[in-house]
């Protein structure tokens, strides 16, 4: 069913199916990590610990879901590369936000939205050609 839905969206939008899978699974991953963060806050963890634990668990969850549903790889030997992509994404996100705010976009919500889209595009290509490339 997921495959048919992605095929339909791809045909409708002319966006490659794999990128649609990436966006949909990425949305699931974001919801999962946010849910964990919310749970940790609810049970009384300090926000710094809540962010840390939800990020670490979220990275492992994302690795499995991206591997299985987007890039069709199920092994764990690419995990270190996946962590590297997350690190690159973090620094890229901070750099883009800094550039956008220095360029006059002072609304951090808008800047964050723009940055998230750009980082997602880079993340897709890094995952496709570095982490989950066909060996």
mmCIF file of C-alpha atoms in Angstrom:
data_model
loop_
_atom_site.group_PDB
_atom_site.id
_atom_site.type_symbol
_atom_site.label_atom_id
_atom_site.label_comp_id
_atom_site.label_asym_id
_atom_site.label_seq_id
_atom_site.Cartn_x
_atom_site.Cartn_y
_atom_site.Cartn_z
ATOM 1 C CA UNK A 1 0.000 0.000 0.000
ATOM 2 C CA UNK A 2 2.847 2.402 0.867
ATOM 3 C CA UNK A 3 4.502 1.618 -2.463
ATOM 4 C CA UNK A 4 1.283 2.273 -4.400
ATOM 5 C CA UNK A 5 0.766 5.560 -2.556
ATOM 6 C CA UNK A 6 4.329 6.677 -3.344
ATOM 7 C CA UNK A 7 3.912 5.632 -6.987
ATOM 8 C CA UNK A 8 0.687 7.639 -7.188
ATOM 9 C CA UNK A 9 2.291 10.746 -5.646
ATOM 10 C CA UNK A 10 5.258 10.410 -7.965
ATOM 11 C CA UNK A 11 3.033 10.208 -11.035
ATOM 12 C CA UNK A 12 0.920 13.119 -9.822
ATOM 13 C CA UNK A 13 3.804 15.442 -8.912
ATOM 14 C CA UNK A 14 6.572 14.200 -11.240
ATOM 15 C CA UNK A 15 8.847 13.998 -8.203
ATOM 16 C CA UNK A 16 11.004 10.850 -8.081
ATOM 17 C CA UNK A 17 9.377 8.130 -5.989
ATOM 18 C CA UNK A 18 12.466 7.633 -3.845
ATOM 19 C CA UNK A 19 12.452 11.301 -2.820
ATOM 20 C CA UNK A 20 8.749 11.066 -1.962
ATOM 21 C CA UNK A 21 9.549 8.027 0.190
ATOM 22 C CA UNK A 22 12.337 10.030 1.830
ATOM 23 C CA UNK A 23 9.991 12.922 2.673
ATOM 24 C CA UNK A 24 7.228 10.665 3.988
ATOM 25 C CA UNK A 25 9.531 8.484 6.075
ATOM 26 C CA UNK A 26 11.382 11.612 7.212
ATOM 27 C CA UNK A 27 8.062 13.000 8.461
ATOM 28 C CA UNK A 28 7.438 9.762 10.351
ATOM 29 C CA UNK A 29 10.946 9.935 11.833
ATOM 30 C CA UNK A 30 10.408 13.533 12.926
ATOM 31 C CA UNK A 31 7.093 12.661 14.564
ATOM 32 C CA UNK A 32 8.720 9.711 16.331
ATOM 33 C CA UNK A 33 11.605 11.821 17.688
ATOM 34 C CA UNK A 34 9.233 14.603 18.751
ATOM 35 C CA UNK A 35 6.992 12.056 20.453
ATOM 36 C CA UNK A 36 9.971 10.738 22.394
ATOM 37 C CA UNK A 37 11.007 14.274 23.329
ATOM 38 C CA UNK A 38 7.478 14.998 24.557
ATOM 39 C CA UNK A 39 7.380 11.748 26.526
ATOM 40 C CA UNK A 40 10.705 12.503 28.190
ATOM 41 C CA UNK A 41 9.524 16.013 29.113
ATOM 42 C CA UNK A 42 6.262 14.549 30.448
ATOM 43 C CA UNK A 43 8.080 12.098 32.718
ATOM 44 C CA UNK A 44 10.155 14.931 34.134
ATOM 45 C CA UNK A 45 13.503 14.826 32.326
ATOM 46 C CA UNK A 46 15.388 18.076 31.886
ATOM 47 C CA UNK A 47 14.897 19.415 28.353
ATOM 48 C CA UNK A 48 18.603 18.936 27.524
ATOM 49 C CA UNK A 49 18.383 15.239 28.401
ATOM 50 C CA UNK A 50 15.048 14.933 26.595
ATOM 51 C CA UNK A 51 16.610 16.351 23.437
ATOM 52 C CA UNK A 52 19.696 14.169 23.771
ATOM 53 C CA UNK A 53 17.817 10.891 24.287
ATOM 54 C CA UNK A 54 15.185 11.611 21.654
ATOM 55 C CA UNK A 55 17.900 12.539 19.142
ATOM 56 C CA UNK A 56 20.004 9.429 19.758
ATOM 57 C CA UNK A 57 17.024 7.064 19.695
ATOM 58 C CA UNK A 58 15.626 8.980 16.716
ATOM 59 C CA UNK A 59 18.853 8.522 14.759
ATOM 60 C CA UNK A 60 18.720 4.749 15.232
ATOM 61 C CA UNK A 61 15.022 4.701 14.304
ATOM 62 C CA UNK A 62 15.662 6.872 11.235
ATOM 63 C CA UNK A 63 18.555 4.696 10.151
ATOM 64 C CA UNK A 64 16.311 1.635 10.145
ATOM 65 C CA UNK A 65 13.329 3.300 8.469
ATOM 66 C CA UNK A 66 15.351 5.102 5.799
ATOM 67 C CA UNK A 67 17.335 1.941 5.157
ATOM 68 C CA UNK A 68 14.294 -0.283 4.813
ATOM 69 C CA UNK A 69 11.661 1.953 3.212
ATOM 70 C CA UNK A 70 13.659 4.466 1.164
ATOM 71 C CA UNK A 71 16.987 2.926 0.168
ATOM 72 C CA UNK A 72 16.204 -0.788 0.631
ATOM 73 C CA UNK A 73 19.238 -1.601 2.785
ATOM 74 C CA UNK A 74 18.798 -3.423 6.063
ATOM 75 C CA UNK A 75 22.335 -3.951 7.374
ATOM 76 C CA UNK A 76 23.929 -2.009 10.216
ATOM 77 C CA UNK A 77 27.389 -1.535 8.714
ATOM 78 C CA UNK A 78 26.398 1.897 7.341
ATOM 79 C CA UNK A 79 25.454 3.297 10.745
ATOM 80 C CA UNK A 80 28.655 5.303 11.246
ATOM 81 C CA UNK A 81 28.176 6.991 7.866
ATOM 82 C CA UNK A 82 24.573 7.755 8.842
ATOM 83 C CA UNK A 83 25.772 9.453 12.043
ATOM 84 C CA UNK A 84 28.225 11.466 9.936
ATOM 85 C CA UNK A 85 25.383 12.656 7.692
ATOM 86 C CA UNK A 86 23.412 13.732 10.775
ATOM 87 C CA UNK A 87 26.453 15.677 12.009
ATOM 88 C CA UNK A 88 26.886 17.340 8.615
ATOM 89 C CA UNK A 89 23.168 18.158 8.599
ATOM 90 C CA UNK A 90 23.403 19.747 12.020
ATOM 91 C CA UNK A 91 26.288 22.040 11.097
ATOM 92 C CA UNK A 92 24.745 22.820 7.715
ATOM 93 C CA UNK A 93 21.472 23.730 9.435
ATOM 94 C CA UNK A 94 23.229 26.060 11.874
ATOM 95 C CA UNK A 95 25.235 27.644 9.038
ATOM 96 C CA UNK A 96 22.188 28.220 6.861
ATOM 97 C CA UNK A 97 20.263 29.720 9.774
ATOM 98 C CA UNK A 98 23.175 32.032 10.521
ATOM 99 C CA UNK A 99 23.385 33.104 6.870
ATOM 100 C CA UNK A 100 19.637 33.646 6.571
ATOM 101 C CA UNK A 101 19.408 35.714 9.738
ATOM 102 C CA UNK A 102 22.479 37.730 8.741
ATOM 103 C CA UNK A 103 20.832 38.265 5.348
ATOM 104 C CA UNK A 104 17.783 39.839 6.917
ATOM 105 C CA UNK A 105 15.375 36.977 7.576
ATOM 106 C CA UNK A 106 14.884 37.601 11.272
ATOM 107 C CA UNK A 107 11.850 35.363 11.685
ATOM 108 C CA UNK A 108 13.461 32.187 13.041
ATOM 109 C CA UNK A 109 10.395 30.108 12.152
ATOM 110 C CA UNK A 110 10.644 31.073 8.490
ATOM 111 C CA UNK A 111 14.438 30.733 8.505
ATOM 112 C CA UNK A 112 14.101 27.310 10.133
ATOM 113 C CA UNK A 113 11.581 26.200 7.513
ATOM 114 C CA UNK A 114 13.845 27.295 4.667
ATOM 115 C CA UNK A 115 16.868 25.715 6.306
ATOM 116 C CA UNK A 116 15.038 22.453 6.997
ATOM 117 C CA UNK A 117 14.085 22.125 3.349
ATOM 118 C CA UNK A 118 17.655 22.790 2.171
ATOM 119 C CA UNK A 119 19.129 20.386 4.739
ATOM 120 C CA UNK A 120 16.576 17.711 3.754
ATOM 121 C CA UNK A 121 17.656 18.018 0.115
ATOM 122 C CA UNK A 122 21.326 17.654 1.066
ATOM 123 C CA UNK A 123 20.509 14.831 3.470
ATOM 124 C CA UNK A 124 18.701 12.917 0.738
ATOM 125 C CA UNK A 125 21.712 13.048 -1.582
ATOM 126 C CA UNK A 126 24.211 12.279 1.181
ATOM 127 C CA UNK A 127 22.142 9.289 2.262
ATOM 128 C CA UNK A 128 21.635 8.104 -1.308
ATOM 129 C CA UNK A 129 25.230 8.420 -2.474
ATOM 130 C CA UNK A 130 27.243 8.090 0.738
ATOM 131 C CA UNK A 131 25.327 6.063 3.316
ATOM 132 C CA UNK A 132 23.055 3.748 1.349
ATOM 133 C CA UNK A 133 24.861 3.653 -1.983
ATOM 134 C CA UNK A 134 24.831 0.446 -3.927
ATOM 135 C CA UNK A 135 28.125 -1.304 -3.181
#
